[in-house]
């Protein structure tokens, strides 16, 4: 499907701008209330961010500034379907406990505020900050659509109060190619070149275009990457990342590109290219593992990284835990949409080739612990069988061909997470997990196994999702599930029926809303 058609479909039945403004006032006043009571509905994520009410999609403008992590996100202030896209806002000091704030950048004069990024302008290069001060500057896509024309342009807004309120730059747009599809700028400071760098998508041409600017206002074209890899759908949400080695020194570059529809698991997905960036041009490596998918599940899209972190730190990414195939059908109320856990990225280089390693930020939420001992014949003696929890397992060098675990809600409903060595796959099967929602929803999602990497598994199970990391974090599968209750009885299985030799740890997780 053409991305424009997708957008047009998403725009059906939108209320008026007057009701938008009225609603924003209500929203601003009601957000002061403590969230706890509002976060107990069926399926409500307990360790993942979701807005108190209404629709969200992509994370936007992730930035660390003056001791706060900022999460902005595509948000509809007026309802629980896509429309009136504005930037919602939440802040955190630990990347896990979020406080939702009033809408940061609302739709204005018929222009929706699409995905983009935020930078810290330390030197006031743009002249947007108070004199002698640093400030936050947002670069986002403005989306206008009428019967005659659809136009996407890149625009600037700035904030003098730690991201609480924003002023649009009078000289907007700063980039206009007179195109209907030109979006999702990812901007950061290039220390080597001494300028701002933007990666932005030409979705229908399957290109990521790089620009440079001294002041965030005037942009010069540097180069194009693509078409390359998978081009079955629109290219969206690019991010160029400098990723340090898991161990030791060194860094490589990764260009991450969203693809919708047409991802291997159906609908939305994200491919990455590992390579080199010389300040102007990104060139992909041809070595094994240089092209892959950041997630082999169905529900991790448009992840972007935080600006404002130290240059050599592992990049931290948050994605939208959803898929455009059924995003508008999720059986949740009064909100629709949630974010993935933040994940720290590094790269692994071994005999099998290169790989991106992902580690979720979760340790601060651990509470009660239970050790899983190899001597117990693979029994997980869990006294706490309720989401949210974390389960870390090591299977050693298994002789079994197919093994893993099932999370049972009741006798008829379970999710299976397993390694299938006969097919060379790691998988999550959610066909029997719970509510099916749409024909595209029940699915077994698979990722390629690498025989020489460890058979280990980290699971974070929340009320309506499973995040799985396997083989030293080099495989990630994130899937939504909608089980009838939060009961999640863990049972290990193997194809032969023999008990597995497994050791590990099970942690109860504290809700971020308590
Ligand atoms: C991806 C996306 C972006 C766009 C935004 C609009 O999910 O289509 O390309 O900026 O959503 O909400």
Short mmCIF file of C-alpha atoms and ligand atoms in Angstrom, two decimals:
data_model
loop_
_atom_site.label_atom_id
_atom_site.label_comp_id
_atom_site.label_asym_id
_atom_site.label_seq_id
_atom_site.Cartn_x
_atom_site.Cartn_y
_atom_site.Cartn_z
CA UNK A 1 0.00 0.00 0.00
CA UNK A 2 1.17 3.51 -0.81
CA UNK A 3 2.17 5.42 2.34
CA UNK A 4 0.14 8.41 1.28
CA UNK A 5 -2.95 6.25 1.09
CA UNK A 6 -2.16 5.02 4.56
CA UNK A 7 -1.98 8.61 5.80
CA UNK A 8 -5.18 9.57 4.04
CA UNK A 9 -6.97 6.57 5.53
CA UNK A 10 -5.64 7.47 8.94
CA UNK A 11 -7.12 10.97 8.54
CA UNK A 12 -10.75 9.94 8.24
CA UNK A 13 -13.32 11.66 10.47
CA UNK A 14 -11.24 14.30 12.19
CA UNK A 15 -12.88 16.78 14.59
CA UNK A 16 -12.47 20.56 14.21
CA UNK A 17 -9.56 22.69 15.40
CA UNK A 18 -11.89 24.50 17.87
CA UNK A 19 -12.62 21.27 19.66
CA UNK A 20 -8.89 20.54 19.58
CA UNK A 21 -8.14 23.72 21.51
CA UNK A 22 -10.96 23.13 23.98
CA UNK A 23 -9.67 19.64 24.55
CA UNK A 24 -6.10 20.83 25.04
CA UNK A 25 -7.25 23.03 27.95
CA UNK A 26 -9.01 20.09 29.59
CA UNK A 27 -5.95 17.93 29.01
CA UNK A 28 -3.59 20.49 30.52
CA UNK A 29 -5.60 20.78 33.71
CA UNK A 30 -6.39 17.10 34.15
CA UNK A 31 -2.81 15.95 33.72
CA UNK A 32 -1.83 17.29 37.11
CA UNK A 33 -3.68 14.38 38.78
CA UNK A 34 -1.68 11.43 40.11
CA UNK A 35 -1.62 8.68 37.48
CA UNK A 36 -1.82 5.57 39.67
CA UNK A 37 -5.57 4.99 39.55
CA UNK A 38 -5.56 5.60 35.80
CA UNK A 39 -3.10 2.83 35.05
CA UNK A 40 -5.02 -0.26 36.16
CA UNK A 41 -7.20 -1.00 33.14
CA UNK A 42 -7.05 -4.42 31.43
CA UNK A 43 -3.91 -4.68 29.24
CA UNK A 44 -2.44 -1.46 30.69
CA UNK A 45 1.38 -1.69 30.42
CA UNK A 46 3.04 -1.65 33.84
CA UNK A 47 6.72 -1.27 32.85
CA UNK A 48 6.27 0.45 29.49
CA UNK A 49 5.18 4.03 28.84
CA UNK A 50 1.69 4.64 27.52
CA UNK A 51 -0.16 7.96 27.61
CA UNK A 52 -2.92 8.30 30.18
CA UNK A 53 -5.43 8.52 27.36
CA UNK A 54 -5.69 8.78 23.57
CA UNK A 55 -3.66 7.68 20.58
CA UNK A 56 0.12 7.55 20.28
CA UNK A 57 2.50 6.33 17.59
CA UNK A 58 6.22 7.06 17.00
CA UNK A 59 8.50 8.38 19.73
CA UNK A 60 9.84 11.83 18.78
CA UNK A 61 12.57 14.21 19.96
CA UNK A 62 14.23 11.91 22.49
CA UNK A 63 16.76 14.05 24.34
CA UNK A 64 18.60 14.16 27.68
CA UNK A 65 18.82 17.72 28.99
CA UNK A 66 19.51 19.22 32.43
CA UNK A 67 19.00 15.93 34.27
CA UNK A 68 15.81 14.86 32.49
CA UNK A 69 15.11 12.35 29.76
CA UNK A 70 12.43 13.71 27.43
CA UNK A 71 10.08 11.44 25.55
CA UNK A 72 7.97 13.27 22.98
CA UNK A 73 5.63 11.20 20.87
CA UNK A 74 3.12 11.34 18.03
CA UNK A 75 -0.12 12.05 19.87
CA UNK A 76 -3.75 12.78 19.07
CA UNK A 77 -5.02 15.12 21.81
CA UNK A 78 -8.59 14.53 20.59
CA UNK A 79 -9.05 10.80 20.49
CA UNK A 80 -7.83 7.24 20.36
CA UNK A 81 -7.40 7.03 16.58
CA UNK A 82 -4.63 8.54 14.43
CA UNK A 83 -5.29 12.21 13.64
CA UNK A 84 -4.49 15.80 14.66
CA UNK A 85 -0.91 14.69 15.10
CA UNK A 86 0.83 16.74 17.77
CA UNK A 87 3.79 16.08 20.05
CA UNK A 88 2.82 14.61 23.41
CA UNK A 89 5.44 14.87 26.15
CA UNK A 90 6.70 12.92 29.17
CA UNK A 91 9.83 13.27 31.32
CA UNK A 92 11.85 10.85 33.43
CA UNK A 93 15.02 10.83 35.48
CA UNK A 94 15.68 7.08 35.03
CA UNK A 95 14.24 6.21 31.57
CA UNK A 96 11.53 4.09 33.24
CA UNK A 97 9.29 6.22 35.48
CA UNK A 98 7.59 8.78 33.24
CA UNK A 99 5.58 11.83 34.14
CA UNK A 100 3.20 12.90 31.41
CA UNK A 101 3.14 16.65 30.72
CA UNK A 102 0.77 18.78 28.62
CA UNK A 103 0.97 18.54 24.82
CA UNK A 104 4.26 20.15 23.75
CA UNK A 105 3.77 21.04 20.07
CA UNK A 106 0.12 20.99 18.93
CA UNK A 107 -1.17 20.79 15.39
CA UNK A 108 -1.60 24.36 14.11
CA UNK A 109 -3.55 25.95 11.28
CA UNK A 110 -4.15 22.59 9.67
CA UNK A 111 -0.51 21.55 9.79
CA UNK A 112 0.11 18.35 11.67
CA UNK A 113 3.37 17.84 13.55
CA UNK A 114 4.91 14.61 12.33
CA UNK A 115 7.96 12.74 13.56
CA UNK A 116 11.27 14.51 14.19
CA UNK A 117 14.04 15.07 16.67
CA UNK A 118 15.33 17.51 19.28
CA UNK A 119 18.87 18.75 19.77
CA UNK A 120 20.58 20.66 22.56
CA UNK A 121 22.02 23.81 20.97
CA UNK A 122 24.91 24.38 23.40
CA UNK A 123 26.45 27.26 21.44
CA UNK A 124 23.18 28.87 20.38
CA UNK A 125 24.15 28.32 16.73
CA UNK A 126 20.56 28.94 15.64
CA UNK A 127 20.11 32.11 17.70
CA UNK A 128 16.97 30.58 19.23
CA UNK A 129 18.25 30.52 22.83
CA UNK A 130 18.36 33.40 25.32
CA UNK A 131 21.77 35.07 25.10
CA UNK A 132 24.52 33.08 26.78
CA UNK A 133 22.19 30.07 27.28
CA UNK A 134 21.79 26.67 25.71
CA UNK A 135 18.31 25.51 24.73
CA UNK A 136 16.31 22.76 23.03
CA UNK A 137 15.52 23.00 19.32
CA UNK A 138 13.05 20.65 17.61
CA UNK A 139 13.19 19.74 13.90
CA UNK A 140 9.97 18.06 12.76
CA UNK A 141 7.97 17.32 9.65
CA UNK A 142 5.01 19.59 8.99
CA UNK A 143 2.26 17.71 7.16
CA UNK A 144 -0.42 19.55 5.19
CA UNK A 145 -3.04 17.84 3.13
CA UNK A 146 -5.93 19.15 1.05
CA UNK A 147 -7.97 17.88 -1.88
CA UNK A 148 -5.39 19.46 -4.23
CA UNK A 149 -2.09 18.67 -2.59
CA UNK A 150 -0.22 16.92 0.18
CA UNK A 151 3.07 18.51 1.24
CA UNK A 152 5.64 17.49 3.83
CA UNK A 153 8.34 19.97 4.90
CA UNK A 154 10.96 20.20 7.64
CA UNK A 155 10.38 22.81 10.34
CA UNK A 156 11.94 24.21 13.49
CA UNK A 157 10.56 25.08 16.94
CA UNK A 158 12.46 26.07 20.09
CA UNK A 159 11.95 26.02 23.82
CA UNK A 160 13.39 28.21 26.56
CA UNK A 161 11.83 26.24 29.42
CA UNK A 162 13.21 22.70 29.28
CA UNK A 163 10.82 21.55 26.59
CA UNK A 164 7.58 22.58 28.35
CA UNK A 165 6.51 25.19 25.80
CA UNK A 166 7.57 25.71 22.20
CA UNK A 167 7.71 28.57 19.70
CA UNK A 168 7.63 27.91 15.97
CA UNK A 169 10.45 29.52 13.98
CA UNK A 170 9.05 32.39 11.85
CA UNK A 171 11.19 31.30 8.87
CA UNK A 172 9.58 27.83 8.58
CA UNK A 173 9.82 25.63 6.63
CA UNK A 174 13.59 25.21 6.65
CA UNK A 175 13.47 22.47 3.99
CA UNK A 176 10.83 22.13 1.30
CA UNK A 177 11.25 19.89 -1.75
CA UNK A 178 7.58 20.38 -2.75
CA UNK A 179 7.03 16.70 -2.15
CA UNK A 180 4.12 14.78 -0.67
CA UNK A 181 6.47 12.30 1.03
CA UNK A 182 9.55 13.78 2.68
CA UNK A 183 9.69 13.18 6.40
CA UNK A 184 11.07 12.18 9.80
CA UNK A 185 14.27 14.27 10.19
CA UNK A 186 16.84 12.87 12.58
CA UNK A 187 19.29 15.63 13.56
CA UNK A 188 22.41 15.55 15.69
CA UNK A 189 25.68 17.42 16.10
CA UNK A 190 28.61 16.09 14.06
CA UNK A 191 31.67 16.75 16.25
CA UNK A 192 34.22 15.93 13.55
CA UNK A 193 32.69 18.19 10.94
CA UNK A 194 31.51 20.91 13.34
CA UNK A 195 27.99 21.13 11.95
CA UNK A 196 24.49 19.77 12.40
CA UNK A 197 23.68 16.64 10.43
CA UNK A 198 20.24 15.54 9.31
CA UNK A 199 19.12 12.16 8.00
CA UNK A 200 15.64 12.43 6.46
CA UNK A 201 13.54 10.04 4.44
CA UNK A 202 12.27 10.13 0.86
CA UNK A 203 9.87 7.27 1.58
CA UNK A 204 8.70 6.46 -1.95
CA UNK A 205 12.18 6.66 -3.47
CA UNK A 206 13.63 4.40 -0.74
CA UNK A 207 16.32 6.93 0.01
CA UNK A 208 17.73 8.49 3.12
CA UNK A 209 19.09 11.94 2.35
CA UNK A 210 21.82 13.56 4.45
CA UNK A 211 22.04 17.33 4.95
CA UNK A 212 24.38 19.60 6.92
CA UNK A 213 23.75 22.97 8.57
CA UNK A 214 25.71 25.50 10.65
CA UNK A 215 22.59 26.89 12.34
CA UNK A 216 19.63 24.47 11.95
CA UNK A 217 18.04 26.90 9.47
CA UNK A 218 20.07 26.61 6.24
CA UNK A 219 20.63 23.08 5.05
CA UNK A 220 23.02 21.81 2.36
CA UNK A 221 22.58 18.43 0.75
CA UNK A 222 25.43 15.98 1.47
CA UNK A 223 24.46 12.63 -0.09
CA UNK A 224 21.79 9.95 -0.54
CA UNK A 225 21.74 6.35 0.69
CA UNK A 226 19.50 3.84 -1.08
CA UNK A 227 17.59 2.15 -2.53
CA UNK A 228 19.14 -0.79 -0.70
CA UNK A 229 18.06 -3.83 1.30
CA UNK A 230 14.30 -4.16 1.55
CA UNK A 231 12.23 -1.72 -0.53
CA UNK A 232 8.79 -3.35 -0.46
CA UNK A 233 7.13 -0.45 1.36
CA UNK A 234 7.76 3.18 2.35
CA UNK A 235 11.03 4.10 4.08
CA UNK A 236 10.41 6.08 7.27
CA UNK A 237 12.04 7.14 10.54
CA UNK A 238 15.78 6.98 9.74
CA UNK A 239 18.43 7.16 12.45
CA UNK A 240 22.19 7.22 11.96
CA UNK A 241 23.91 5.76 15.01
CA UNK A 242 27.49 5.52 16.15
CA UNK A 243 27.60 2.20 17.99
CA UNK A 244 30.47 1.22 20.30
CA UNK A 245 31.84 -2.32 20.54
CA UNK A 246 30.27 -4.53 23.21
CA UNK A 247 33.78 -5.13 24.62
CA UNK A 248 36.93 -3.11 24.05
CA UNK A 249 37.41 -0.09 21.82
CA UNK A 250 36.05 0.84 18.45
CA UNK A 251 32.75 1.96 16.97
CA UNK A 252 30.86 1.40 13.75
CA UNK A 253 27.99 3.25 12.12
CA UNK A 254 24.49 1.91 11.70
CA UNK A 255 21.75 3.38 9.55
CA UNK A 256 18.34 2.24 10.78
CA UNK A 257 15.36 2.59 8.43
CA UNK A 258 11.68 1.89 9.12
CA UNK A 259 9.79 -0.01 6.43
CA UNK A 260 6.01 0.03 6.18
CA UNK A 261 4.34 -2.09 4.94
CA UNK A 262 6.41 -5.00 3.62
CA UNK A 263 8.51 -6.03 6.63
CA UNK A 264 9.32 -9.78 6.77
CA UNK A 265 6.95 -10.41 9.69
CA UNK A 266 4.18 -8.45 7.97
CA UNK A 267 3.39 -4.75 8.11
CA UNK A 268 5.88 -2.46 9.86
CA UNK A 269 9.49 -3.35 10.63
CA UNK A 270 12.95 -1.85 10.81
CA UNK A 271 16.05 -2.83 8.89
CA UNK A 272 19.57 -1.73 9.66
CA UNK A 273 22.71 -1.36 7.61
CA UNK A 274 26.11 -1.46 9.32
CA UNK A 275 28.84 0.53 7.66
CA UNK A 276 30.97 3.61 7.64
CA UNK A 277 30.08 7.31 7.68
CA UNK A 278 32.82 9.70 6.55
CA UNK A 279 31.01 12.90 7.50
CA UNK A 280 29.25 13.09 4.15
CA UNK A 281 28.23 9.67 3.00
CA UNK A 282 27.09 6.40 4.55
CA UNK A 283 28.50 3.27 2.88
CA UNK A 284 27.20 -0.14 3.98
CA UNK A 285 29.61 -3.01 4.67
CA UNK A 286 29.18 -6.30 2.82
CA UNK A 287 30.40 -8.47 5.73
CA UNK A 288 28.01 -11.11 7.16
CA UNK A 289 25.52 -9.51 9.54
CA UNK A 290 25.83 -6.01 8.01
CA UNK A 291 22.17 -6.00 7.01
CA UNK A 292 19.44 -7.20 9.37
CA UNK A 293 16.32 -6.31 11.32
CA UNK A 294 16.50 -4.56 14.65
CA UNK A 295 13.48 -6.60 15.70
CA UNK A 296 12.10 -9.86 14.35
CA UNK A 297 8.74 -9.44 16.05
CA UNK A 298 5.78 -7.51 14.72
CA UNK A 299 5.71 -4.72 17.25
CA UNK A 300 8.68 -2.40 17.31
CA UNK A 301 8.58 0.51 14.88
CA UNK A 302 10.16 3.91 14.36
CA UNK A 303 12.66 3.55 17.19
CA UNK A 304 14.94 6.58 17.58
CA UNK A 305 17.91 7.36 19.80
CA UNK A 306 18.44 9.95 22.52
CA UNK A 307 20.40 13.09 21.75
CA UNK A 308 22.34 14.71 24.58
CA UNK A 309 24.15 11.55 25.78
CA UNK A 310 27.99 11.40 25.94
CA UNK A 311 29.48 10.70 22.49
CA UNK A 312 31.02 7.35 23.45
CA UNK A 313 28.00 6.08 25.38
CA UNK A 314 25.92 3.26 23.95
CA UNK A 315 23.00 4.81 22.05
CA UNK A 316 19.66 4.38 23.83
CA UNK A 317 16.63 3.77 21.60
CA UNK A 318 12.89 3.65 22.27
CA UNK A 319 10.45 2.33 19.66
CA UNK A 320 6.68 2.34 19.20
CA UNK A 321 5.49 -1.11 20.27
CA UNK A 322 2.98 -1.55 17.48
CA UNK A 323 2.35 -2.27 13.82
CA UNK A 324 0.35 -0.20 11.32
CA UNK A 325 -1.44 -3.43 10.27
CA UNK A 326 -3.66 -3.28 13.35
CA UNK A 327 -2.57 -0.24 15.41
CA UNK A 328 -6.07 1.27 15.23
CA UNK A 329 -7.69 -1.99 16.44
CA UNK A 330 -5.89 -2.51 19.75
CA UNK A 331 -8.52 -3.45 22.38
CA UNK A 332 -7.33 -0.86 24.92
CA UNK A 333 -9.09 2.11 26.44
CA UNK A 334 -8.86 5.03 27.12
CA UNK A 335 -5.39 4.94 25.47
CA UNK A 336 -4.09 3.30 22.32
CA UNK A 337 -0.37 2.71 21.78
CA UNK A 338 2.68 2.17 23.97
CA UNK A 339 6.48 2.49 23.82
CA UNK A 340 9.12 -0.23 24.00
CA UNK A 341 11.58 -0.36 26.87
CA UNK A 342 14.66 1.81 26.28
CA UNK A 343 17.45 -0.34 24.81
CA UNK A 344 21.20 0.26 24.88
CA UNK A 345 22.98 -0.68 21.68
CA UNK A 346 26.48 -2.00 21.10
CA UNK A 347 27.94 -4.19 18.38
CA UNK A 348 29.34 -7.71 18.45
CA UNK A 349 31.95 -8.98 16.00
CA UNK A 350 32.58 -12.73 16.09
CA UNK A 351 33.21 -15.67 13.78
CA UNK A 352 29.63 -15.46 12.48
CA UNK A 353 30.05 -11.79 11.53
CA UNK A 354 28.68 -8.52 12.86
CA UNK A 355 25.53 -8.03 14.91
CA UNK A 356 23.79 -5.33 16.90
CA UNK A 357 23.38 -6.23 20.55
CA UNK A 358 20.42 -4.78 22.46
CA UNK A 359 20.08 -4.56 26.25
CA UNK A 360 16.80 -3.32 27.72
CA UNK A 361 16.89 -0.91 30.65
CA UNK A 362 14.99 -2.86 33.32
CA UNK A 363 17.21 -3.57 36.36
CA UNK A 364 15.84 -0.68 38.53
CA UNK A 365 12.38 -2.28 38.43
CA UNK A 366 13.44 -5.68 39.81
CA UNK A 367 11.95 -6.67 43.16
CA UNK A 368 11.50 -10.25 44.46
CA UNK A 369 13.88 -12.80 43.00
CA UNK A 370 13.76 -16.53 42.45
CA UNK A 371 16.76 -18.56 41.24
CA UNK A 372 16.13 -21.28 38.66
CA UNK A 373 18.49 -24.19 39.31
CA UNK A 374 19.73 -26.74 36.79
CA UNK A 375 19.20 -29.51 39.37
CA UNK A 376 15.44 -28.93 39.49
CA UNK A 377 14.92 -30.64 36.14
CA UNK A 378 13.93 -27.47 34.37
CA UNK A 379 11.10 -26.64 36.77
CA UNK A 380 10.42 -22.97 37.22
CA UNK A 381 8.99 -23.00 40.74
CA UNK A 382 7.57 -19.57 40.42
CA UNK A 383 5.59 -18.30 43.35
CA UNK A 384 4.80 -15.17 41.40
CA UNK A 385 3.16 -15.96 38.11
CA UNK A 386 1.85 -12.58 37.18
CA UNK A 387 3.01 -9.97 34.70
CA UNK A 388 5.08 -7.86 34.89
CA UNK A 389 8.18 -10.01 35.40
CA UNK A 390 11.62 -10.60 33.93
CA UNK A 391 13.01 -14.05 33.20
CA UNK A 392 16.66 -14.68 32.28
CA UNK A 393 17.59 -18.22 31.19
CA UNK A 394 20.71 -20.03 30.03
CA UNK A 395 20.29 -23.30 28.20
CA UNK A 396 24.00 -24.10 27.86
CA UNK A 397 24.78 -26.38 24.87
CA UNK A 398 21.43 -28.09 24.38
CA UNK A 399 21.06 -31.54 22.79
CA UNK A 400 17.36 -30.90 22.18
CA UNK A 401 16.36 -29.68 18.70
CA UNK A 402 13.30 -27.70 19.82
CA UNK A 403 12.95 -26.23 23.29
CA UNK A 404 11.85 -23.17 25.17
CA UNK A 405 8.98 -22.14 27.37
CA UNK A 406 5.30 -21.43 27.40
CA UNK A 407 3.56 -18.70 29.33
CA UNK A 408 0.11 -20.01 30.23
CA UNK A 409 -2.87 -17.77 31.02
CA UNK A 410 -5.08 -20.87 31.25
CA UNK A 411 -5.12 -24.34 29.68
CA UNK A 412 -6.29 -23.03 26.30
CA UNK A 413 -4.16 -19.90 26.11
CA UNK A 414 -0.42 -19.57 26.04
CA UNK A 415 2.47 -17.88 24.27
CA UNK A 416 5.37 -20.06 23.18
CA UNK A 417 8.94 -18.75 23.07
CA UNK A 418 11.46 -21.18 21.68
CA UNK A 419 14.59 -22.20 19.85
CA UNK A 420 14.10 -24.49 16.86
CA UNK A 421 17.53 -25.78 15.85
CA UNK A 422 16.07 -27.98 13.11
CA UNK A 423 14.82 -24.86 11.32
CA UNK A 424 17.58 -22.55 12.58
CA UNK A 425 15.04 -20.25 14.23
CA UNK A 426 14.33 -18.42 17.44
CA UNK A 427 10.61 -17.67 17.64
CA UNK A 428 7.63 -16.33 19.53
CA UNK A 429 4.28 -17.91 18.74
CA UNK A 430 1.33 -15.79 19.86
CA UNK A 431 -1.36 -17.63 17.87
CA UNK A 432 -2.94 -18.87 21.13
CA UNK A 433 -2.10 -15.93 23.38
CA UNK A 434 -5.50 -14.29 23.73
CA UNK A 435 -7.59 -11.75 21.81
CA UNK A 436 -6.87 -12.11 18.08
CA UNK A 437 -7.92 -8.53 17.09
CA UNK A 438 -7.44 -8.91 13.30
CA UNK A 439 -6.46 -11.62 10.81
CA UNK A 440 -2.89 -10.23 10.78
CA UNK A 441 -2.48 -10.43 14.53
CA UNK A 442 -2.08 -14.13 15.44
CA UNK A 443 1.42 -15.02 14.25
CA UNK A 444 4.55 -16.99 14.82
CA UNK A 445 7.45 -14.57 14.33
CA UNK A 446 10.90 -15.99 13.70
CA UNK A 447 14.51 -14.81 13.70
CA UNK A 448 17.55 -16.62 12.28
CA UNK A 449 19.63 -18.50 14.89
CA UNK A 450 23.42 -18.40 14.83
CA UNK A 451 24.72 -21.81 15.94
CA UNK A 452 27.94 -20.45 17.42
CA UNK A 453 26.24 -17.87 19.67
CA UNK A 454 24.98 -18.71 23.17
CA UNK A 455 21.51 -20.19 23.75
CA UNK A 456 20.29 -17.67 26.26
CA UNK A 457 17.12 -15.70 26.69
CA UNK A 458 15.95 -12.56 28.45
CA UNK A 459 12.20 -11.99 28.62
CA UNK A 460 10.31 -8.99 29.88
CA UNK A 461 6.64 -9.89 30.18
CA UNK A 462 4.20 -7.02 30.68
CA UNK A 463 0.39 -6.92 30.69
CA UNK A 464 0.11 -6.76 26.90
CA UNK A 465 3.58 -7.43 25.50
CA UNK A 466 6.61 -9.68 25.48
CA UNK A 467 10.08 -8.37 24.77
CA UNK A 468 12.51 -11.22 24.11
CA UNK A 469 16.28 -10.96 23.67
CA UNK A 470 18.23 -14.07 22.71
CA UNK A 471 21.80 -15.08 21.85
CA UNK A 472 23.56 -12.42 23.91
CA UNK A 473 21.04 -9.77 22.86
CA UNK A 474 21.84 -10.14 19.14
CA UNK A 475 18.23 -11.18 18.43
CA UNK A 476 15.23 -9.15 19.58
CA UNK A 477 11.60 -10.11 19.18
CA UNK A 478 8.93 -7.80 20.53
CA UNK A 479 5.29 -8.77 20.25
CA UNK A 480 2.05 -7.47 21.68
CA UNK A 481 -0.25 -10.04 23.30
CA UNK A 482 -3.74 -9.62 24.74
CA UNK A 483 -4.28 -12.41 27.31
CA UNK A 484 -7.49 -12.39 29.35
CA UNK A 485 -5.67 -11.95 32.67
CA UNK A 486 -2.23 -11.13 34.05
CA UNK A 487 -1.65 -14.77 35.07
CA UNK A 488 1.45 -16.10 33.35
CA UNK A 489 2.42 -19.60 34.47
CA UNK A 490 5.90 -20.41 33.18
CA UNK A 491 6.53 -23.95 31.86
CA UNK A 492 9.64 -25.12 30.10
CA UNK A 493 9.29 -27.63 27.29
CA UNK A 494 11.45 -29.69 24.95
CA UNK A 495 10.48 -31.63 21.83
CA UNK A 496 11.56 -34.94 23.40
CA UNK A 497 9.68 -34.22 26.61
CA UNK A 498 12.86 -34.61 28.70
CA UNK A 499 13.51 -31.93 31.34
CA UNK A 500 15.84 -29.15 30.23
CA UNK A 501 19.07 -28.35 32.00
CA UNK A 502 18.60 -24.68 32.53
CA UNK A 503 19.63 -22.06 35.01
CA UNK A 504 18.43 -18.56 35.42
CA UNK A 505 16.67 -15.86 37.36
CA UNK A 506 13.14 -14.71 37.69
CA UNK A 507 12.33 -11.24 38.97
CA UNK A 508 9.06 -9.67 39.85
CA UNK A 509 8.99 -6.16 38.41
CA UNK A 510 7.65 -3.09 40.16
CA UNK A 511 5.04 -1.12 38.23
CA UNK A 512 6.34 2.23 37.00
CA UNK A 513 3.00 3.79 37.95
CA UNK A 514 3.16 2.94 41.67
C1 LIG B 1 5.60 6.32 10.98
C2 LIG B 1 4.94 7.58 10.51
C3 LIG B 1 5.98 8.63 10.20
C4 LIG B 1 5.20 9.91 10.31
C5 LIG B 1 4.27 9.60 11.46
C6 LIG B 1 2.92 10.24 11.33
O1 LIG B 1 4.88 5.56 11.88
O2 LIG B 1 4.14 7.30 9.37
O3 LIG B 1 6.63 8.46 8.95
O4 LIG B 1 6.02 11.01 10.57
O5 LIG B 1 4.11 8.19 11.49
O6 LIG B 1 2.16 10.04 12.48
#
